mmCIF file of C-alpha atoms in Angstrom:
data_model
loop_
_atom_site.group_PDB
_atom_site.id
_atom_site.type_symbol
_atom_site.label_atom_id
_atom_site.label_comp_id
_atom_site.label_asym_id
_atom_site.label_seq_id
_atom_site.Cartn_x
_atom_site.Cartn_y
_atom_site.Cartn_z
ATOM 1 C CA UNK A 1 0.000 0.000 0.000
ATOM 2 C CA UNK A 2 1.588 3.254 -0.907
ATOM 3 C CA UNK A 3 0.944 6.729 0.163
ATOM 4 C CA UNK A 4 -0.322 8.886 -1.876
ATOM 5 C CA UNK A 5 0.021 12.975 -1.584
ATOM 6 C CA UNK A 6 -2.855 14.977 -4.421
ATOM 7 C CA UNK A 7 -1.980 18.380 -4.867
ATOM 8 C CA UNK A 8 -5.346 20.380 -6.440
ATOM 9 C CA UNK A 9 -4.967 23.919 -6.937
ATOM 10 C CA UNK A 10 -8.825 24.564 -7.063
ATOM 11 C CA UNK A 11 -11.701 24.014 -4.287
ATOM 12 C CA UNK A 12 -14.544 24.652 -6.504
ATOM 13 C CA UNK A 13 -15.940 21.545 -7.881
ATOM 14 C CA UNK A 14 -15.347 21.533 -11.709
ATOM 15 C CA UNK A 15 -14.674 18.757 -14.474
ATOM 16 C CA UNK A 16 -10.828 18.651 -13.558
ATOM 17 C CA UNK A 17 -11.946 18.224 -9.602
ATOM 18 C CA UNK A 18 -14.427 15.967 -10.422
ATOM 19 C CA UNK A 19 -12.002 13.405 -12.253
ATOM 20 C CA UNK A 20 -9.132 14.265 -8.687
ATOM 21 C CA UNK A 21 -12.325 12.548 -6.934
ATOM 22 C CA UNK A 22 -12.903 9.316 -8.985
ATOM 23 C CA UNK A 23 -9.053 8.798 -8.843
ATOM 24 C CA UNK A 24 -9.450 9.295 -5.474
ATOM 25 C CA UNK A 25 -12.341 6.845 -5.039
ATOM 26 C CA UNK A 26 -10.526 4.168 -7.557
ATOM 27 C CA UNK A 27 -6.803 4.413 -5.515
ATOM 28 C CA UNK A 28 -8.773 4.602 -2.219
ATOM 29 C CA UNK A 29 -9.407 0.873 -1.940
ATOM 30 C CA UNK A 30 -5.573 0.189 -2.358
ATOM 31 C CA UNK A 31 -3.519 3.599 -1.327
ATOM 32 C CA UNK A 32 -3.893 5.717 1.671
ATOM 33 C CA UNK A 33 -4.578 9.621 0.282
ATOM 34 C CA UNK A 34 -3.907 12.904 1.791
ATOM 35 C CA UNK A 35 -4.549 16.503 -0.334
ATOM 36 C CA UNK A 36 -3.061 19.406 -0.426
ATOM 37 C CA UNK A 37 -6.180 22.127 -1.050
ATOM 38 C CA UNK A 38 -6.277 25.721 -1.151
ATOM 39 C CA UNK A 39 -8.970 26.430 1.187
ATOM 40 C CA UNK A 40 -11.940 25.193 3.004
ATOM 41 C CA UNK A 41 -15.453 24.944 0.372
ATOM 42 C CA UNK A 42 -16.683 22.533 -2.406
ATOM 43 C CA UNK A 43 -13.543 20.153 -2.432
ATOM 44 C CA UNK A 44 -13.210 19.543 1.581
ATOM 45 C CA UNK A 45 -16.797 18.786 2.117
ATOM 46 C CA UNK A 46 -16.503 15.880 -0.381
ATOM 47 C CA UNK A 47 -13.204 14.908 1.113
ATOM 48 C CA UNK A 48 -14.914 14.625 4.778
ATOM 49 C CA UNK A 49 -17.173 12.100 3.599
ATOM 50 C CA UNK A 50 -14.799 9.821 1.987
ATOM 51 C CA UNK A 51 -12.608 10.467 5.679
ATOM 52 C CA UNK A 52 -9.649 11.703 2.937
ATOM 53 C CA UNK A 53 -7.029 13.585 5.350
ATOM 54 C CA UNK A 54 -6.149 17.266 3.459
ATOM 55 C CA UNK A 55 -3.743 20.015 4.241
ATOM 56 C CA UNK A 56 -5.091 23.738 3.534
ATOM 57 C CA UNK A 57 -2.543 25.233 1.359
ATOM 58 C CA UNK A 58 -3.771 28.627 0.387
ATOM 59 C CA UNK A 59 -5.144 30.740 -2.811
ATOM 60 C CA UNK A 60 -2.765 28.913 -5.764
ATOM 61 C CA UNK A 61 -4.545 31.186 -8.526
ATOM 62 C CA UNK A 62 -3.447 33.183 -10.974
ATOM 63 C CA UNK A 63 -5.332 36.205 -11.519
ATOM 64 C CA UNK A 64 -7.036 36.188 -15.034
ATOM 65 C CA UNK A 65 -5.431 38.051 -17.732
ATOM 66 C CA UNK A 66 -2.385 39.226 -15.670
ATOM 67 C CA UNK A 67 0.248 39.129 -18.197
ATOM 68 C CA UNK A 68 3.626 40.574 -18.899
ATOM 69 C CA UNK A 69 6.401 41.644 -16.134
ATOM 70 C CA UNK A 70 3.481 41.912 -13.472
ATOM 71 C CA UNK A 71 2.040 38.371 -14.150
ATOM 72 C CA UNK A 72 5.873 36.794 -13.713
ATOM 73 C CA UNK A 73 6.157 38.011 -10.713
ATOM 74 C CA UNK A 74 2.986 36.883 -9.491
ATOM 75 C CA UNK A 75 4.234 33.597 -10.932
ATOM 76 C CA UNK A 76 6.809 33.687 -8.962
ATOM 77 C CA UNK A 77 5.338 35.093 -5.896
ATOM 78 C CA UNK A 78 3.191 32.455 -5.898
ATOM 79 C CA UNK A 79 5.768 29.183 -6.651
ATOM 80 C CA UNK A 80 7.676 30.328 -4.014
ATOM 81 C CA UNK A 81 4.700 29.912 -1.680
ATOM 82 C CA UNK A 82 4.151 26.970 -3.042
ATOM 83 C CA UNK A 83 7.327 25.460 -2.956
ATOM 84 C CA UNK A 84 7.880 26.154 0.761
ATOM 85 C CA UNK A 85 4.376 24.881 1.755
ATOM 86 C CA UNK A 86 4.815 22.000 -0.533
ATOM 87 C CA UNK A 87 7.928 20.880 0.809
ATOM 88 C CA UNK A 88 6.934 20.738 4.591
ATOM 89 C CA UNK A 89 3.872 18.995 3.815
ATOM 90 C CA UNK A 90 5.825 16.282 1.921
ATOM 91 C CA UNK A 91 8.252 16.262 4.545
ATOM 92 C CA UNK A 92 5.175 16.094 7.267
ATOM 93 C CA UNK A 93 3.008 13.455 4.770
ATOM 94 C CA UNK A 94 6.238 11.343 3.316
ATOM 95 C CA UNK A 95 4.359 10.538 0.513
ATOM 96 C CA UNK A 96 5.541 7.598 -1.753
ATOM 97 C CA UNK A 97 4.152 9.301 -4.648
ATOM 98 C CA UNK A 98 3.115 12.780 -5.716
ATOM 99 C CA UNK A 99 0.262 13.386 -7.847
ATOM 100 C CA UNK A 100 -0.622 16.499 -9.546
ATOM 101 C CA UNK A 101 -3.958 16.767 -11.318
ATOM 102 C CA UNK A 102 -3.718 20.085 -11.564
ATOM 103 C CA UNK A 103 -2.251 22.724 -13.961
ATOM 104 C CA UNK A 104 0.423 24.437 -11.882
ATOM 105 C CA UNK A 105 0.917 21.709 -9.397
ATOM 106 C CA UNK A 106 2.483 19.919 -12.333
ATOM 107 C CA UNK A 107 6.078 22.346 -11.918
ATOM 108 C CA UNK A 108 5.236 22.454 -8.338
ATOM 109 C CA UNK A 109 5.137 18.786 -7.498
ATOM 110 C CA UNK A 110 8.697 18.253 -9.704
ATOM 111 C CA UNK A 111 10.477 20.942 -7.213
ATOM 112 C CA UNK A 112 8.951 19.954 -4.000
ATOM 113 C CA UNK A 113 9.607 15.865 -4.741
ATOM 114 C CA UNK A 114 11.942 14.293 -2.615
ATOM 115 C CA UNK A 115 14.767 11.846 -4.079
ATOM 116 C CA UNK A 116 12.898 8.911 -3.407
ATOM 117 C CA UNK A 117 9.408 10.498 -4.294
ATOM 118 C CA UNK A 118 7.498 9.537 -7.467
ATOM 119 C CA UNK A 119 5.677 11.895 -9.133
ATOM 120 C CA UNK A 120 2.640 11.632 -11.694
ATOM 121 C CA UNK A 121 1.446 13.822 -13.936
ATOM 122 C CA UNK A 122 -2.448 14.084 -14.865
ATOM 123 C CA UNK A 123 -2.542 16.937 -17.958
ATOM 124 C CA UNK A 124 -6.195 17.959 -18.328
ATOM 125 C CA UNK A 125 -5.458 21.172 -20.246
ATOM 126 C CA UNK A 126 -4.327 23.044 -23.371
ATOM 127 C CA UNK A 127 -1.750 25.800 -22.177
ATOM 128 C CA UNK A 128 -1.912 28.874 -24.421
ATOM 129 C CA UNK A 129 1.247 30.282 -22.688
ATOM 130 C CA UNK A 130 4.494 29.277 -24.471
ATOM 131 C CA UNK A 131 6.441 30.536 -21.209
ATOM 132 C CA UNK A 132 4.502 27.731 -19.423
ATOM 133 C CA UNK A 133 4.892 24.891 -22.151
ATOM 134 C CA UNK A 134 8.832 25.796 -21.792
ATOM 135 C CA UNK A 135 8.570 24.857 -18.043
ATOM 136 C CA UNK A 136 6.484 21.966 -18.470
ATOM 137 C CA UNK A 137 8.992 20.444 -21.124
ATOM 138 C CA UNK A 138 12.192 20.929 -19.164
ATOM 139 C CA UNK A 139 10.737 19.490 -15.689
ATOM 140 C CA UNK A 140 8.874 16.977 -17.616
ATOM 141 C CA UNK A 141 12.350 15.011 -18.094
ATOM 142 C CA UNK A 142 13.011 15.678 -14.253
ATOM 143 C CA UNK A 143 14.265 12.037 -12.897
ATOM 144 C CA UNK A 144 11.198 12.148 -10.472
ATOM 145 C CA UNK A 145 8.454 12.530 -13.148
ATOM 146 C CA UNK A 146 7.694 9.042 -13.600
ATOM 147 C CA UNK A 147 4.130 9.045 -15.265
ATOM 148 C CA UNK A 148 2.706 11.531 -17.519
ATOM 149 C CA UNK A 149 -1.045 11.115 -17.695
ATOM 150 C CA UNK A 150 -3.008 13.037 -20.867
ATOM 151 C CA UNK A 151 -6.828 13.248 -21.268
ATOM 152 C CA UNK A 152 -6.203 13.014 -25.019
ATOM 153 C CA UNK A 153 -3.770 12.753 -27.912
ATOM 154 C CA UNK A 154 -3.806 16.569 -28.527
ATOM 155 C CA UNK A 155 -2.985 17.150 -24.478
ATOM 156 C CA UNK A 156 -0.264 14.810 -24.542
ATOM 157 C CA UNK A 157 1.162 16.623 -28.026
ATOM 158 C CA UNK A 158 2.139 19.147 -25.531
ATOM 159 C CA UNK A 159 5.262 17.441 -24.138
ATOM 160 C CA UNK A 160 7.382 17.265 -26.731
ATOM 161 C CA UNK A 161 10.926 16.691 -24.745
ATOM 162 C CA UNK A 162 12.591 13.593 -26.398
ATOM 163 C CA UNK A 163 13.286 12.079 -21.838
ATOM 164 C CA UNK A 164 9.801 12.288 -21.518
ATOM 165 C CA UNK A 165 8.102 10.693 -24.516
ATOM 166 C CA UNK A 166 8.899 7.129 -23.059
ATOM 167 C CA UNK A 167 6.545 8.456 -19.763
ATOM 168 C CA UNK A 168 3.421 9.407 -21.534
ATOM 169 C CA UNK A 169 0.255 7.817 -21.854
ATOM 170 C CA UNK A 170 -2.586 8.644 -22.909
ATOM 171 C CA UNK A 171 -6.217 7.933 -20.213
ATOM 172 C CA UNK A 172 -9.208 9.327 -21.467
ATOM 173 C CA UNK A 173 -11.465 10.816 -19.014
ATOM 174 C CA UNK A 174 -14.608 7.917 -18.186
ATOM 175 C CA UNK A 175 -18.463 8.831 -19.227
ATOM 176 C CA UNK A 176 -20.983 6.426 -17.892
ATOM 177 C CA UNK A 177 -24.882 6.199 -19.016
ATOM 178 C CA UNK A 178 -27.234 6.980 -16.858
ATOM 179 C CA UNK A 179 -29.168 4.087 -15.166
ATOM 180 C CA UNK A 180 -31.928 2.767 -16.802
ATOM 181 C CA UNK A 181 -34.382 3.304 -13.832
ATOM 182 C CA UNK A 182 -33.251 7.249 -13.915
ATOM 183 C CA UNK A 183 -35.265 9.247 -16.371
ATOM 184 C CA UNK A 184 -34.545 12.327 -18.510
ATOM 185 C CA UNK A 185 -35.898 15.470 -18.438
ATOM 186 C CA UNK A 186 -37.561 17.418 -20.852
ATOM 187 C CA UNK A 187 -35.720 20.993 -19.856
ATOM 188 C CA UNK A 188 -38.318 22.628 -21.917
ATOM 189 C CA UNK A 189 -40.775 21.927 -19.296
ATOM 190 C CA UNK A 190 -38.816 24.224 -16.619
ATOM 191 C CA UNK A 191 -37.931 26.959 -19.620
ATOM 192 C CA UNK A 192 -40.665 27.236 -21.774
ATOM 193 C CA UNK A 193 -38.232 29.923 -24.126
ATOM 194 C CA UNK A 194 -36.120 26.705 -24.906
ATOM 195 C CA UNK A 195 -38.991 24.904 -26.977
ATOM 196 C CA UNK A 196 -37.668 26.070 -30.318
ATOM 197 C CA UNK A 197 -37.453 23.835 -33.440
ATOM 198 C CA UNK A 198 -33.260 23.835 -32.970
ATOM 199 C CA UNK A 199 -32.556 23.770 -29.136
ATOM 200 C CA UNK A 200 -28.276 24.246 -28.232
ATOM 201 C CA UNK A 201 -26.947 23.961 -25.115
ATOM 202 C CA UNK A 202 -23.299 24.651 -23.939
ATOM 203 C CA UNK A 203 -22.652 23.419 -20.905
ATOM 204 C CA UNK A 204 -19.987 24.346 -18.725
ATOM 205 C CA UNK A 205 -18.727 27.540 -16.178
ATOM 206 C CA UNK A 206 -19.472 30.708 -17.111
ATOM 207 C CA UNK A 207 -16.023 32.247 -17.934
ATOM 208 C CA UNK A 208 -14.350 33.652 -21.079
ATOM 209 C CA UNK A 209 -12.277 30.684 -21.878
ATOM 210 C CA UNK A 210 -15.347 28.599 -22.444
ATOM 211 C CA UNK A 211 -15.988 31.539 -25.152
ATOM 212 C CA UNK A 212 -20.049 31.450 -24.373
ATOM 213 C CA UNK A 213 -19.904 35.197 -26.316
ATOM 214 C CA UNK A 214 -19.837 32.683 -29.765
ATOM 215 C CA UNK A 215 -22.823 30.685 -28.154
ATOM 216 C CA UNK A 216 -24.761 34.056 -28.598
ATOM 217 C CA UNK A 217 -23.319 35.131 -31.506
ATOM 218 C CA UNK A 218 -23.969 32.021 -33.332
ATOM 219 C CA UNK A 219 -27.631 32.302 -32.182
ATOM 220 C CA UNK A 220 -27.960 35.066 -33.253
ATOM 221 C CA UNK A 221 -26.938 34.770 -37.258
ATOM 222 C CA UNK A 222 -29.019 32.053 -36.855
ATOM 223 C CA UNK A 223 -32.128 34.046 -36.087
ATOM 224 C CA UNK A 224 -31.323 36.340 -38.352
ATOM 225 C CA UNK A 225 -31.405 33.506 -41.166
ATOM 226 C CA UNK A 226 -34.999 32.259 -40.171
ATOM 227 C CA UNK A 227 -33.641 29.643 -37.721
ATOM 228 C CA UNK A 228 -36.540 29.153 -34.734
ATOM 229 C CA UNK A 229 -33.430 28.297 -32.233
ATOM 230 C CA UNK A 230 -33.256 28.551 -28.427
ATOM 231 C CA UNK A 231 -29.720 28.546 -26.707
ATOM 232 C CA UNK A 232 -29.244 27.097 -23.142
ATOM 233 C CA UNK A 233 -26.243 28.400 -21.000
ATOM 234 C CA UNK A 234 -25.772 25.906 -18.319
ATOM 235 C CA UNK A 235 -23.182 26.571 -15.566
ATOM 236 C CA UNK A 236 -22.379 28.469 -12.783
ATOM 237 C CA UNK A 237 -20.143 31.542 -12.813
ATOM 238 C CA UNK A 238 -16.592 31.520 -12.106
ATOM 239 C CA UNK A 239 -15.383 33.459 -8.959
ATOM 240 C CA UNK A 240 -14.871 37.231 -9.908
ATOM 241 C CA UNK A 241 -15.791 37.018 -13.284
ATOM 242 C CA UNK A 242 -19.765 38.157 -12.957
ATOM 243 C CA UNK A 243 -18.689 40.593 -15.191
ATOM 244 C CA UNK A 244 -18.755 38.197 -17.948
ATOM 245 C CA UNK A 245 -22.033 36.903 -17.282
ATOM 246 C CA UNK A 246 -23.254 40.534 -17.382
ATOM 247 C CA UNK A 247 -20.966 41.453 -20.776
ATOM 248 C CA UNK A 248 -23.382 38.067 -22.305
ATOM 249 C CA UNK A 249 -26.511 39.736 -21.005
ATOM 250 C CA UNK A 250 -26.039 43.028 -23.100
ATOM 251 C CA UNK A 251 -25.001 41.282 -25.813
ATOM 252 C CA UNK A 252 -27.742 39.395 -25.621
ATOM 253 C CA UNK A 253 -29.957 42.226 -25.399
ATOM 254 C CA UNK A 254 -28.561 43.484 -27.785
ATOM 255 C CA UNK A 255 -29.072 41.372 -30.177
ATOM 256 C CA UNK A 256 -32.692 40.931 -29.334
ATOM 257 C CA UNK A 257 -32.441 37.279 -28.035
ATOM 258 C CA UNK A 258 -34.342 37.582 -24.680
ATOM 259 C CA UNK A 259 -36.828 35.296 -25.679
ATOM 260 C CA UNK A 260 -34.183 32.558 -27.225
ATOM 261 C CA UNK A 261 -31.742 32.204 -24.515
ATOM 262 C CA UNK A 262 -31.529 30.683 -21.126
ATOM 263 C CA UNK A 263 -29.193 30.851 -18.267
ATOM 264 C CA UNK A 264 -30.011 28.016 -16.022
ATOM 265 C CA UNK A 265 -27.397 27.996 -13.726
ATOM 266 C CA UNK A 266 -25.393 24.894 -11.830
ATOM 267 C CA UNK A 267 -27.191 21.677 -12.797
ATOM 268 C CA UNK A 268 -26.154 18.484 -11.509
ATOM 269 C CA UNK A 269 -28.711 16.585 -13.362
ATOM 270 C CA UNK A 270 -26.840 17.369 -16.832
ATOM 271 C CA UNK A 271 -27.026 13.489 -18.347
ATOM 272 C CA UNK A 272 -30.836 13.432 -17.495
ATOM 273 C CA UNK A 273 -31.848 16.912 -19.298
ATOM 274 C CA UNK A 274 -29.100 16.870 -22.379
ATOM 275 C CA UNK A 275 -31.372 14.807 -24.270
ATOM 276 C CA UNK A 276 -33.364 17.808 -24.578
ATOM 277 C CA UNK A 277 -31.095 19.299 -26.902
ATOM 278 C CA UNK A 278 -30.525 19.004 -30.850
ATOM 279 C CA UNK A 279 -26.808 20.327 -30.445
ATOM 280 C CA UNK A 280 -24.179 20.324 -27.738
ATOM 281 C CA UNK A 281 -21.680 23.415 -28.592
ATOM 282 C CA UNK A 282 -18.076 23.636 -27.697
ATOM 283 C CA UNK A 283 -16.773 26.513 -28.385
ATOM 284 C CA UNK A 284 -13.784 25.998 -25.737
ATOM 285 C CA UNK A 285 -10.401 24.809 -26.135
ATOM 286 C CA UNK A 286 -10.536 21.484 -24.392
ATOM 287 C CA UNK A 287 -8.521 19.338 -22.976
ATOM 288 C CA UNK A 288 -11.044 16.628 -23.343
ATOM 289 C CA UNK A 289 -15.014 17.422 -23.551
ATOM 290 C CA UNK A 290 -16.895 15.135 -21.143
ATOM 291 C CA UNK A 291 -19.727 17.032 -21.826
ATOM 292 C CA UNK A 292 -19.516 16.220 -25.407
ATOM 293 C CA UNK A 293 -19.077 12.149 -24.695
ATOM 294 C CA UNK A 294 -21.775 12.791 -22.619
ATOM 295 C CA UNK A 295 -24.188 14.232 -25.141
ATOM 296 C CA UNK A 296 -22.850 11.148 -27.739
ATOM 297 C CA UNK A 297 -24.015 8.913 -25.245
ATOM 298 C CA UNK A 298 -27.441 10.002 -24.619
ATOM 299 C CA UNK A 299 -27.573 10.473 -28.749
ATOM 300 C CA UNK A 300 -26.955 14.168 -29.397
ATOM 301 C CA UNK A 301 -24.636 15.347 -31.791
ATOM 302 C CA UNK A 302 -22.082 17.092 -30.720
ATOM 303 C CA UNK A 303 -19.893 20.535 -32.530
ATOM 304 C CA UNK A 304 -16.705 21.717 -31.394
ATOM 305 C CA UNK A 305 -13.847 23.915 -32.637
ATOM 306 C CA UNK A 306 -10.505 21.652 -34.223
ATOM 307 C CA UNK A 307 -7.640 23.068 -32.130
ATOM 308 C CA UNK A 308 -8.991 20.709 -28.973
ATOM 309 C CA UNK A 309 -8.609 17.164 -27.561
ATOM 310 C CA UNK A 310 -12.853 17.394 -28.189
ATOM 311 C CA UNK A 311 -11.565 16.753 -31.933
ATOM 312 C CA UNK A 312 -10.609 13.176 -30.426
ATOM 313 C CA UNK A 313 -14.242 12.151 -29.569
ATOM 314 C CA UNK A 314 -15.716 13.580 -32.769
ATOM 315 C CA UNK A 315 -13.086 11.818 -35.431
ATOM 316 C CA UNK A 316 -13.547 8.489 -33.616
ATOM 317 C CA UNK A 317 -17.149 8.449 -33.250
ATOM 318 C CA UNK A 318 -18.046 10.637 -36.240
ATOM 319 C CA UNK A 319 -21.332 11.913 -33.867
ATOM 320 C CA UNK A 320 -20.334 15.452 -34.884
ATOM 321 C CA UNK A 321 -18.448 18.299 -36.766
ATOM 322 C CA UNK A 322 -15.999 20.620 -36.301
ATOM 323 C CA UNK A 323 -14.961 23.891 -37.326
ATOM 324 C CA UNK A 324 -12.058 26.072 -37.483
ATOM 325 C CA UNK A 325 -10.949 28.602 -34.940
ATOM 326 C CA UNK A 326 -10.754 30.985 -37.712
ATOM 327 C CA UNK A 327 -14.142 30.507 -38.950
ATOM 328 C CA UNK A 328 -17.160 33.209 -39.588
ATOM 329 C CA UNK A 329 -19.584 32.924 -37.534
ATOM 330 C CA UNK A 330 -22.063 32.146 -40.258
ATOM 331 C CA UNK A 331 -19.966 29.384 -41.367
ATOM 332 C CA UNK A 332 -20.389 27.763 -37.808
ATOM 333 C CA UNK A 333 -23.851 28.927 -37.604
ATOM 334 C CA UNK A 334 -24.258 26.465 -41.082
ATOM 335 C CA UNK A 335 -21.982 24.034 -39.509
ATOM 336 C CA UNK A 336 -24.930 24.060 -36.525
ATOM 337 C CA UNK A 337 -27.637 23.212 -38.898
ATOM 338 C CA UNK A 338 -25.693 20.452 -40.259
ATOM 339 C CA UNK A 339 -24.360 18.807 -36.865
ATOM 340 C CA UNK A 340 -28.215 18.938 -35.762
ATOM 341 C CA UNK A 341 -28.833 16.582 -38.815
ATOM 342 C CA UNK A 342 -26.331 13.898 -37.689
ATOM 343 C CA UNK A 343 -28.332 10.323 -36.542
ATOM 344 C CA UNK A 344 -26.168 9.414 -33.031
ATOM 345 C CA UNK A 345 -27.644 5.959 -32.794
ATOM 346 C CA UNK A 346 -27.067 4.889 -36.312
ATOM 347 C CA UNK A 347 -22.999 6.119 -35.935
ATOM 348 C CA UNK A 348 -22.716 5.241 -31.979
ATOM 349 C CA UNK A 349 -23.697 1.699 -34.190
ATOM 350 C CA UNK A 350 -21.025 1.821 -36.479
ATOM 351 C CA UNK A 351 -18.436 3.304 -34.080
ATOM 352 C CA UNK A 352 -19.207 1.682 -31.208
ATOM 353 C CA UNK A 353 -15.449 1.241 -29.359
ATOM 354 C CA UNK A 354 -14.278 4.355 -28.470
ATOM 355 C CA UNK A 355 -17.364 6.093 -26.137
ATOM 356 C CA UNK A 356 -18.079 2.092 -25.101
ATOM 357 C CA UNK A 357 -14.253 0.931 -24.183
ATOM 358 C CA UNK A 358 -12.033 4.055 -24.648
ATOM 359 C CA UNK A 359 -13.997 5.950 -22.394
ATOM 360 C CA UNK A 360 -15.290 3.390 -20.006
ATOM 361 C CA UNK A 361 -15.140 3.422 -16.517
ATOM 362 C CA UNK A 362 -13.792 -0.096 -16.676
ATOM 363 C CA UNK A 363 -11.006 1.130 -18.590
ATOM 364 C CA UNK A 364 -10.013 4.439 -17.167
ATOM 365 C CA UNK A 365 -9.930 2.175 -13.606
ATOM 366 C CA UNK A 366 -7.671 -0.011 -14.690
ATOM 367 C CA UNK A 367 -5.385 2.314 -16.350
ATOM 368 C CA UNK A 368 -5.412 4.199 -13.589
ATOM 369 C CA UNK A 369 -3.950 0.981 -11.492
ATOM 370 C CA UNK A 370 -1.550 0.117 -13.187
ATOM 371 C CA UNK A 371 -0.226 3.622 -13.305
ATOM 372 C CA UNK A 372 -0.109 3.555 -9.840
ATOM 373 C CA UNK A 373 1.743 0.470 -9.251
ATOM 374 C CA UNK A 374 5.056 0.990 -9.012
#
């Protein structure tokens, strides 16, 4: 039985925290856990109730769209922080291995490791800073880095130093069906504005990286082409960044689409109401969409832009389209109409392997073991 120290950067609950937690629950049986968290909220609560041990380390942020001399120094304002905390709880915890789900726990975990500490990698995301990919490629061939984890192909593309290659694999994140005694939701029936003959949803926090502003934009070419559509925006807003939501709300105004667009806030019934849509949109740059293997699953097509591990799920289950980042909006707008015609069941049938055994939870548990046995 080893000991294993998480390091998660986040307490809010999102996708990335959600996957720390069925790690969690899969190396629980085997492995004794402890976390390093920034604060008290979301995260801790669910660690109580699985009696996980955690270590409060602090805000681990990075302030959005601090760039330049000021954003280095943050940087390094807050690695220093993290190194010193990170090193006395590893000396307190003496882990066997170090694992860092999370985006700048990744350097962090590689300069806190001791010399007989493993460390594993779990990449979920697509860095957009070159600085960052730099740092991630030299530490990547650090002799402590034993396993690099990806969520896709396109994630793992990322680390290209020639140490490291021999380290990566590539675990994509698990989607489950719902049971059959659960059943869906018509969403319609709460938001009477969604019953439109072409009903999107994008599903995900409310933030400008998830790029909802083309959601609307989309919509609203669409409208303007004679297109009875209804957009629903489901997800809660990030921390500090209300002013996003309200930047979507003039637009939206704006554009006249009061009676076409829904914000419906945190749902945690998403697999039981996304049959209610004609088209899942992801706009985002993803790491890996488990939104979009979710809507494949319960049979609704799915469009995403082509410079994201989302690609992945679309070119082996051929259950959507995709578009270019550089494309018109009326271009994606047509690319809409034609992802809404695409028959799920009739390509789930043909492409059965990767949503059904790529994406299982069968698999990603057993991957995950044998990573973890070292």
């Amino acid at each position: 039985m080893s000991k294993i120290l998480v390091w998660e950067t986040l307490s809010k609950i999102g996708g990335g925290q959600e996957m720390t937690l069925k790690v969690a629950d899969i190396l629980g049986a085997t492995h004794t856990l402890h976390f390093l968290i920034p604060e008290e909220g979301e995260l801790s609560n669910e660690l109580k109730k699985r009696n996980i041990d955690y270590t409060l380390m602090g805000d681990q942020t990075m302030p959005k769209g601090q760039k330049g001399f000021k954003g280095l120094l943050k940087f390094i304002h807050l690695t220093v922080l993290a190194v010193i905390k990170g090193r006395k709880a590893v000396k307190s915890v003496k882990p066997d291995v170090l694992y860092a789900p999370g985006p700048a726990a990744l350097v962090w975990s590689a300069m806190c490791a001791k010399r007989d500490t493993k460390v594993v990698w779990h990449m979920h995301h697509i860095f957009q800073s070159g600085a960052t990919l730099k740092l991630l490629n030299i530490f990547s061939a650090s002799k402590c880095v034993k396993k690099i984890i990806s969520v896709s192909d396109y994630v793992g593309q990322q680390i290209n130093n020639k140490k490291a290659e021999s380290k990566k694999i590539t675990v994509y994140n698990p989607v489950k069906a719902i049971a059959k005694d659960i059943a869906r939701k018509n969403l319609c029936d709460e938001y009477s504005t969604l019953d439109k003959n072409l009903k999107i949803a994008q599903i995900g926090f409310i933030t400008p990286t998830k790029r909802q502003n083309i959601s609307i934009e989309v919509l609203e070419r669409l409208k303007s082409t004679g297109v009875d559509a209804s957009l629903a925006i489901i997800g809660s807003v990030r921390d500090g960044e209300q002013w996003y939501k309200e930047m979507l709300c003039e637009k939206i105004k704006a554009y006249e689409l009061s009676q076409n667009v829904v914000f419906t806030g945190y749902r945690d019934d998403v697999m039981q109401i996304i049959s209610t849509f004609d088209v899942v949109f992801v706009p985002s740059v993803e790491g890996f969409s488990l939104v979009a293997a979710q809507a494949i699953l319960e049979g609704v097509p799915v469009l995403c832009v082509d410079n994201s591990g989302c690609t992945e799920i679309i070119t082996n289950t051929s259950c959507g389209m995709i578009y270019s980042p550089d494309s018109r909006i009326d271009v994606i707008a047509d690319t809409m109409l034609k992802t809404a015609e695409i028959d799920v069941k009739t390509m789930k049938k043909k492409h059965p392997n990767f949503i059904l055994s790529e994406c299982s939870d069968e698999n990603f548990t057993r991957k995950m073991c044998d990573i973890f046995t070292f």
